[in-house]
PDB file of C-alpha atoms in Angstrom:
ATOM      1  CA  ASN A 978       2.977  24.761  -9.336  1.00 72.00           C
ATOM      2  CA  ALA A 979       4.728  22.753  -7.079  1.00 79.00           C
ATOM      3  CA  GLY A 980       1.559  20.899  -5.969  1.00 93.00           C
ATOM      4  CA  VAL A 981       1.623  19.259  -2.821  1.00 97.00           C
ATOM      5  CA  THR A 982       5.086  18.671  -1.272  1.00 97.00           C
ATOM      6  CA  GLN A 983       6.644  16.813   2.111  1.00 97.00           C
ATOM      7  CA  THR A 984       9.560  16.716   3.636  1.00 97.00           C
ATOM      8  CA  PRO A 985      11.840  14.898   4.600  1.00 97.00           C
ATOM      9  CA  LYS A 986      11.313  11.754   2.324  1.00 95.00           C
ATOM     10  CA  PHE A 987      13.117   9.403   4.740  1.00 96.00           C
ATOM     11  CA  GLN A 988      13.180   9.515   8.603  1.00 96.00           C
ATOM     12  CA  VAL A 989      14.683   7.092  11.218  1.00 97.00           C
ATOM     13  CA  LEU A 990      14.072   7.742  14.700  1.00 97.00           C
ATOM     14  CA  LYS A 991      14.344   5.863  17.988  1.00 97.00           C
ATOM     15  CA  THR A 992      11.363   5.276  20.077  1.00 97.00           C
ATOM     16  CA  GLY A 993      10.493   8.242  22.259  1.00 97.00           C
ATOM     17  CA  GLN A 994      11.878  10.923  20.138  1.00 97.00           C
ATOM     18  CA  SER A 995       9.497  13.667  18.201  1.00 96.00           C
ATOM     19  CA  MET A 996       9.412  15.329  14.945  1.00 96.00           C
ATOM     20  CA  THR A 997       7.488  17.266  12.621  1.00 97.00           C
ATOM     21  CA  LEU A 998       6.297  15.786   8.868  1.00 98.00           C
ATOM     22  CA  GLN A 999       6.038  19.388   6.790  1.00 98.00           C
ATOM     23  CA  CYS A1000       3.383  19.342   4.051  1.00 98.00           C
ATOM     24  CA  ALA A1001       2.516  22.281   1.790  1.00 98.00           C
ATOM     25  CA  GLN A1002       0.555  22.749  -0.954  1.00 97.00           C
ATOM     26  CA  ASP A1003       0.653  25.639  -3.521  1.00 95.00           C
ATOM     27  CA  MET A1004      -2.973  25.240  -5.273  1.00 94.00           C
ATOM     28  CA  ASN A1005      -4.974  27.210  -2.572  1.00 94.00           C
ATOM     29  CA  HIS A1006      -6.802  24.120  -1.330  1.00 94.00           C
ATOM     30  CA  GLU A1007      -8.808  24.489   1.521  1.00 94.00           C
ATOM     31  CA  TYR A1008      -8.992  20.516   2.221  1.00 94.00           C
ATOM     32  CA  MET A1009      -5.615  19.083   3.653  1.00 96.00           C
ATOM     33  CA  SER A1010      -5.645  15.522   5.015  1.00 96.00           C
ATOM     34  CA  TRP A1011      -2.505  13.191   6.663  1.00 97.00           C
ATOM     35  CA  TYR A1012      -2.865   9.218   5.689  1.00 97.00           C
ATOM     36  CA  ARG A1013      -0.701   6.432   7.131  1.00 97.00           C
ATOM     37  CA  GLN A1014      -0.463   3.538   4.263  1.00 95.00           C
ATOM     38  CA  ASP A1015       0.102   0.156   5.774  1.00 93.00           C
ATOM     39  CA  PRO A1016       0.920  -3.037   3.817  1.00 87.00           C
ATOM     40  CA  GLY A1017      -2.665  -4.943   3.738  1.00 86.00           C
ATOM     41  CA  MET A1018      -4.176  -1.860   5.229  1.00 88.00           C
ATOM     42  CA  GLY A1019      -4.972   0.590   2.603  1.00 91.00           C
ATOM     43  CA  LEU A1020      -4.394   4.101   3.425  1.00 94.00           C
ATOM     44  CA  ARG A1021      -5.870   5.563   6.780  1.00 95.00           C
ATOM     45  CA  LEU A1022      -6.923   9.002   7.662  1.00 95.00           C
ATOM     46  CA  ILE A1023      -4.881  10.208  10.737  1.00 97.00           C
ATOM     47  CA  HIS A1024      -6.174  14.063  10.587  1.00 96.00           C
ATOM     48  CA  TYR A1025      -7.633  16.290   8.245  1.00 95.00           C
ATOM     49  CA  SER A1026      -8.489  20.013   8.091  1.00 95.00           C
ATOM     50  CA  VAL A1027     -11.264  21.924   6.023  1.00 93.00           C
ATOM     51  CA  GLY A1028      -9.787  25.280   6.370  1.00 93.00           C
ATOM     52  CA  ALA A1029      -6.958  27.304   8.124  1.00 94.00           C
ATOM     53  CA  GLY A1030      -7.178  27.075  11.981  1.00 94.00           C
ATOM     54  CA  ILE A1031      -9.834  24.130  11.456  1.00 94.00           C
ATOM     55  CA  THR A1032      -8.213  20.389  12.214  1.00 95.00           C
ATOM     56  CA  ASP A1033     -10.279  16.913  13.355  1.00 94.00           C
ATOM     57  CA  GLN A1034      -9.410  13.883  14.168  1.00 95.00           C
ATOM     58  CA  GLY A1035      -9.853  10.695  11.473  1.00 93.00           C
ATOM     59  CA  GLU A1036      -9.498   7.423  11.864  1.00 92.00           C
ATOM     60  CA  VAL A1037      -6.244   6.323  13.712  1.00 96.00           C
ATOM     61  CA  PRO A1038      -5.260  10.142  15.226  1.00 97.00           C
ATOM     62  CA  ASN A1039      -3.413   8.985  18.506  1.00 96.00           C
ATOM     63  CA  GLY A1040       0.158   9.828  19.184  1.00 96.00           C
ATOM     64  CA  TYR A1041      -0.179  12.777  16.469  1.00 97.00           C
ATOM     65  CA  ASN A1042      -1.009  16.407  16.360  1.00 97.00           C
ATOM     66  CA  VAL A1043      -1.420  18.904  13.553  1.00 97.00           C
ATOM     67  CA  SER A1044      -2.156  22.660  13.117  1.00 96.00           C
ATOM     68  CA  ARG A1045      -3.390  24.509  10.250  1.00 97.00           C
ATOM     69  CA  SER A1046      -2.402  28.069  10.625  1.00 96.00           C
ATOM     70  CA  THR A1047      -1.911  28.992   7.157  1.00 96.00           C
ATOM     71  CA  THR A1048      -3.776  27.434   3.990  1.00 96.00           C
ATOM     72  CA  GLU A1049      -0.746  26.221   2.645  1.00 97.00           C
ATOM     73  CA  ASP A1050       0.848  24.497   5.629  1.00 97.00           C
ATOM     74  CA  PHE A1051      -0.437  21.479   7.531  1.00 98.00           C
ATOM     75  CA  PRO A1052       2.618  19.925   9.835  1.00 98.00           C
ATOM     76  CA  LEU A1053       2.255  16.267  11.279  1.00 98.00           C
ATOM     77  CA  ARG A1054       3.787  16.224  14.443  1.00 98.00           C
ATOM     78  CA  LEU A1055       4.948  12.966  16.279  1.00 96.00           C
ATOM     79  CA  LEU A1056       4.990  13.459  20.152  1.00 92.00           C
ATOM     80  CA  SER A1057       7.199  10.454  21.304  1.00 96.00           C
ATOM     81  CA  ALA A1058       7.586   7.635  18.143  1.00 96.00           C
ATOM     82  CA  ALA A1059       6.723   4.415  18.849  1.00 97.00           C
ATOM     83  CA  PRO A1060       7.662   1.485  16.328  1.00 96.00           C
ATOM     84  CA  SER A1061       3.817   0.902  15.367  1.00 96.00           C
ATOM     85  CA  GLN A1062       4.206   4.394  13.877  1.00 97.00           C
ATOM     86  CA  THR A1063       6.840   2.820  11.195  1.00 97.00           C
ATOM     87  CA  SER A1064       4.890   3.635   8.300  1.00 97.00           C
ATOM     88  CA  VAL A1065       4.422   5.839   4.868  1.00 96.00           C
ATOM     89  CA  TYR A1066       2.958   8.873   5.447  1.00 97.00           C
ATOM     90  CA  PHE A1067       1.161  10.892   3.216  1.00 97.00           C
ATOM     91  CA  CYS A1068      -0.265  14.444   2.997  1.00 97.00           C
ATOM     92  CA  ALA A1069      -3.276  15.180   0.567  1.00 96.00           C
ATOM     93  CA  SER A1070      -5.277  18.264  -0.832  1.00 95.00           C
ATOM     94  CA  SER A1071      -8.199  19.327  -2.258  1.00 92.00           C
ATOM     95  CA  SER A1072     -11.034  21.793  -3.212  1.00 88.00           C
ATOM     96  CA  PRO A1073     -14.229  20.453  -2.123  1.00 81.00           C
ATOM     97  CA  THR A1074     -15.719  18.247  -4.218  1.00 73.00           C
ATOM     98  CA  LEU A1075     -12.804  17.932  -6.353  1.00 77.00           C
ATOM     99  CA  GLU A1076     -10.281  15.387  -6.281  1.00 84.00           C
ATOM    100  CA  GLN A1077      -7.316  14.962  -3.641  1.00 90.00           C
ATOM    101  CA  TYR A1078      -4.101  15.395  -4.797  1.00 93.00           C
ATOM    102  CA  PHE A1079      -1.095  13.594  -2.955  1.00 96.00           C
ATOM    103  CA  GLY A1080       2.478  14.444  -2.244  1.00 97.00           C
ATOM    104  CA  PRO A1081       5.035  11.900  -2.781  1.00 95.00           C
ATOM    105  CA  GLY A1082       5.033  10.496   0.998  1.00 95.00           C
ATOM    106  CA  THR A1083       7.625  10.390   3.960  1.00 96.00           C
ATOM    107  CA  ARG A1084       8.829   6.905   4.517  1.00 95.00           C
ATOM    108  CA  LEU A1085       9.384   6.841   8.407  1.00 97.00           C
ATOM    109  CA  THR A1086      10.839   3.777  10.579  1.00 97.00           C
ATOM    110  CA  VAL A1087      11.050   4.430  14.506  1.00 97.00           C
ATOM    111  CA  THR A1088      13.487   1.710  15.568  1.00 96.00           C
TER     112      THR A1088
ATOM    113  CA  ALA B 922     -20.251   2.026   9.054  1.00 80.00           C
ATOM    114  CA  GLN B 923     -18.237   3.449   6.006  1.00 87.00           C
ATOM    115  CA  ARG B 924     -16.138   0.865   4.535  1.00 92.00           C
ATOM    116  CA  VAL B 925     -14.426  -0.152   1.605  1.00 95.00           C
ATOM    117  CA  THR B 926     -13.649  -3.644   0.449  1.00 96.00           C
ATOM    118  CA  GLN B 927     -11.207  -4.795  -1.962  1.00 97.00           C
ATOM    119  CA  PRO B 928     -11.191  -8.718  -1.637  1.00 95.00           C
ATOM    120  CA  GLU B 929      -7.716  -9.317  -3.512  1.00 95.00           C
ATOM    121  CA  LYS B 930      -4.266  -8.512  -2.492  1.00 95.00           C
ATOM    122  CA  LEU B 931      -2.568  -9.498  -5.621  1.00 96.00           C
ATOM    123  CA  LEU B 932      -4.178  -9.843  -9.242  1.00 97.00           C
ATOM    124  CA  SER B 933      -1.959 -11.401 -11.760  1.00 97.00           C
ATOM    125  CA  VAL B 934      -2.858 -11.364 -15.571  1.00 97.00           C
ATOM    126  CA  PHE B 935      -0.677 -11.942 -18.570  1.00 97.00           C
ATOM    127  CA  LYS B 936      -0.462  -8.997 -21.031  1.00 97.00           C
ATOM    128  CA  GLY B 937      -3.610  -8.832 -23.370  1.00 97.00           C
ATOM    129  CA  ALA B 938      -5.880 -10.329 -20.974  1.00 98.00           C
ATOM    130  CA  PRO B 939      -8.968  -8.624 -19.342  1.00 97.00           C
ATOM    131  CA  VAL B 940      -8.820  -7.373 -15.838  1.00 97.00           C
ATOM    132  CA  GLU B 941     -11.327  -6.900 -13.328  1.00 97.00           C
ATOM    133  CA  LEU B 942     -10.325  -5.398  -9.851  1.00 98.00           C
ATOM    134  CA  LYS B 943     -13.110  -5.758  -7.155  1.00 98.00           C
ATOM    135  CA  CYS B 944     -14.462  -2.849  -4.897  1.00 97.00           C
ATOM    136  CA  ASN B 945     -17.435  -3.242  -2.440  1.00 97.00           C
ATOM    137  CA  TYR B 946     -18.410  -0.702  -0.442  1.00 96.00           C
ATOM    138  CA  SER B 947     -20.826   0.212   2.496  1.00 93.00           C
ATOM    139  CA  TYR B 948     -22.032   3.846   2.936  1.00 89.00           C
ATOM    140  CA  SER B 949     -25.400   5.544   4.065  1.00 84.00           C
ATOM    141  CA  GLY B 950     -26.269   7.828   1.485  1.00 80.00           C
ATOM    142  CA  SER B 951     -25.098   8.710  -2.268  1.00 82.00           C
ATOM    143  CA  PRO B 952     -21.611   7.598  -2.456  1.00 85.00           C
ATOM    144  CA  GLU B 953     -19.016   9.188  -4.217  1.00 89.00           C
ATOM    145  CA  LEU B 954     -16.365   6.667  -5.273  1.00 92.00           C
ATOM    146  CA  PHE B 955     -12.872   6.786  -6.578  1.00 93.00           C
ATOM    147  CA  TRP B 956     -10.568   4.688  -7.956  1.00 95.00           C
ATOM    148  CA  TYR B 957      -6.539   5.818  -7.223  1.00 95.00           C
ATOM    149  CA  VAL B 958      -3.450   4.108  -8.653  1.00 96.00           C
ATOM    150  CA  GLN B 959       0.152   3.996  -7.463  1.00 95.00           C
ATOM    151  CA  TYR B 960       2.980   2.855  -9.292  1.00 95.00           C
ATOM    152  CA  SER B 961       5.869   1.518  -8.214  1.00 91.00           C
ATOM    153  CA  ARG B 962       7.339   4.278  -5.405  1.00 82.00           C
ATOM    154  CA  GLN B 963       5.508   7.240  -6.783  1.00 88.00           C
ATOM    155  CA  ARG B 964       2.955   9.136  -5.067  1.00 91.00           C
ATOM    156  CA  LEU B 965      -1.012   7.994  -5.559  1.00 93.00           C
ATOM    157  CA  GLN B 966      -2.887  10.059  -8.468  1.00 92.00           C
ATOM    158  CA  LEU B 967      -6.410   9.553  -9.199  1.00 92.00           C
ATOM    159  CA  LEU B 968      -7.301   7.473 -12.106  1.00 93.00           C
ATOM    160  CA  LEU B 969     -10.971   7.842 -12.088  1.00 90.00           C
ATOM    161  CA  ARG B 970     -14.174   9.009  -9.917  1.00 88.00           C
ATOM    162  CA  HIS B 971     -17.619   7.667 -10.880  1.00 84.00           C
ATOM    163  CA  ILE B 972     -19.720  10.702 -11.373  1.00 78.00           C
ATOM    164  CA  SER B 973     -17.244  11.577 -14.317  1.00 77.00           C
ATOM    165  CA  ARG B 974     -18.173   8.069 -15.876  1.00 71.00           C
ATOM    166  CA  GLU B 975     -14.873   8.636 -18.098  1.00 77.00           C
ATOM    167  CA  SER B 976     -12.504   5.917 -19.561  1.00 78.00           C
ATOM    168  CA  ILE B 977      -8.979   6.745 -18.647  1.00 83.00           C
ATOM    169  CA  LYS B 978      -6.146   4.513 -19.894  1.00 89.00           C
ATOM    170  CA  GLY B 979      -8.743   2.353 -21.043  1.00 90.00           C
ATOM    171  CA  PHE B 980     -10.026   1.680 -17.506  1.00 94.00           C
ATOM    172  CA  THR B 981     -13.817   2.102 -16.860  1.00 93.00           C
ATOM    173  CA  ALA B 982     -16.006   1.486 -13.362  1.00 93.00           C
ATOM    174  CA  ASP B 983     -19.254   1.413 -13.353  1.00 87.00           C
ATOM    175  CA  LEU B 984     -21.439   2.197  -9.816  1.00 90.00           C
ATOM    176  CA  ASN B 985     -23.698  -0.469  -9.080  1.00 91.00           C
ATOM    177  CA  LYS B 986     -25.854   0.674  -6.119  1.00 89.00           C
ATOM    178  CA  GLY B 987     -27.842  -2.466  -6.039  1.00 91.00           C
ATOM    179  CA  GLU B 988     -24.358  -4.709  -5.609  1.00 92.00           C
ATOM    180  CA  THR B 989     -22.949  -1.711  -3.650  1.00 94.00           C
ATOM    181  CA  SER B 990     -20.134  -2.115  -6.279  1.00 95.00           C
ATOM    182  CA  PHE B 991     -17.498  -0.237  -7.994  1.00 95.00           C
ATOM    183  CA  HIS B 992     -15.426  -2.793 -10.135  1.00 96.00           C
ATOM    184  CA  LEU B 993     -12.474  -1.642 -12.185  1.00 96.00           C
ATOM    185  CA  LYS B 994     -12.255  -3.093 -15.502  1.00 95.00           C
ATOM    186  CA  LYS B 995     -10.090  -2.868 -18.861  1.00 96.00           C
ATOM    187  CA  PRO B 996     -10.186  -5.237 -21.396  1.00 96.00           C
ATOM    188  CA  PHE B 997      -6.904  -5.770 -22.624  1.00 97.00           C
ATOM    189  CA  ALA B 998      -4.162  -5.233 -19.801  1.00 97.00           C
ATOM    190  CA  GLN B 999      -0.874  -3.861 -20.703  1.00 97.00           C
ATOM    191  CA  GLU B1000       2.508  -3.961 -18.509  1.00 97.00           C
ATOM    192  CA  GLU B1001       2.577  -0.500 -17.615  1.00 96.00           C
ATOM    193  CA  ASP B1002      -0.791  -1.498 -16.060  1.00 97.00           C
ATOM    194  CA  SER B1003       1.071  -3.009 -13.461  1.00 97.00           C
ATOM    195  CA  ALA B1004       0.658  -0.991  -9.840  1.00 97.00           C
ATOM    196  CA  MET B1005      -1.001  -0.874  -6.924  1.00 96.00           C
ATOM    197  CA  TYR B1006      -4.830   0.256  -7.052  1.00 97.00           C
ATOM    198  CA  TYR B1007      -7.189   1.610  -4.654  1.00 96.00           C
ATOM    199  CA  CYS B1008     -10.960   2.063  -4.405  1.00 97.00           C
ATOM    200  CA  ALA B1009     -11.802   4.764  -2.307  1.00 95.00           C
ATOM    201  CA  LEU B1010     -15.169   6.438  -0.743  1.00 93.00           C
ATOM    202  CA  ASP B1011     -15.431  10.241  -0.035  1.00 88.00           C
ATOM    203  CA  ASN B1012     -17.089  10.572   3.425  1.00 82.00           C
ATOM    204  CA  GLN B1013     -17.462  14.452   3.142  1.00 77.00           C
ATOM    205  CA  GLY B1014     -14.972  17.033   4.415  1.00 68.00           C
ATOM    206  CA  GLY B1015     -11.969  15.936   2.252  1.00 71.00           C
ATOM    207  CA  LYS B1016     -12.252  12.467   3.986  1.00 87.00           C
ATOM    208  CA  LEU B1017     -11.562   9.725   2.057  1.00 91.00           C
ATOM    209  CA  ILE B1018     -12.540   5.642   3.309  1.00 93.00           C
ATOM    210  CA  PHE B1019      -9.598   3.645   0.994  1.00 95.00           C
ATOM    211  CA  GLY B1020     -10.101  -0.095   0.380  1.00 95.00           C
ATOM    212  CA  GLN B1021      -6.888  -2.599   1.550  1.00 95.00           C
ATOM    213  CA  GLY B1022      -5.474  -2.010  -2.096  1.00 95.00           C
ATOM    214  CA  THR B1023      -4.978  -4.526  -4.781  1.00 97.00           C
ATOM    215  CA  GLU B1024      -1.273  -5.295  -6.476  1.00 96.00           C
ATOM    216  CA  LEU B1025      -2.063  -5.529 -10.398  1.00 98.00           C
ATOM    217  CA  SER B1026       0.620  -7.512 -12.026  1.00 98.00           C
ATOM    218  CA  VAL B1027       1.014  -7.611 -15.786  1.00 98.00           C
ATOM    219  CA  LYS B1028       2.999 -10.473 -17.539  1.00 97.00           C
ATOM    220  CA  PRO B1029       4.483 -10.208 -20.603  1.00 95.00           C
TER     221      PRO B1029
END
């Protein structure tokens, strides 16, 4: 099993550009989440999903969209990138009541 | 409001010294708490969770509901323990609330 995979590993965007961060898991987990990691702030939840076709907002959803058309994939879209979105993004998946498995992260810089 | 607080941004100890990383939480209900560890430039991985009550890599953590704490302890720190440690609270439905993180540095 590959576990949770994320692409790309690194990305540089200009302000106003859009892009999609990819996340996939092969463990048949129902739950998937996106977090951003910023120094001194820990990880904050952006969006999450409890199953295909079901998504909801987390703590910091503004500027991001998600969809969950399959159990395996949970892409995160930045609609119009801003410097405040410079961060490391982690995708995670889990089954109910079990631990969350994290992807390797995407380091995004917005100039 | 649900919250996790890790008061120490950085904790520096010498090899062989005891370590305690503090975590306090605020949660209305019965909390499920975790410690995650992130070694340099690696993904987060689960270190331990309170319901399993096990010791991983010599670390233990006890849930104290009276003090709303879940401190992580190890009697003798090793250099390979140097990492970023996050305390997290399960807010149901696959949502975790993380503390700010504590960087542990173990010096030789």
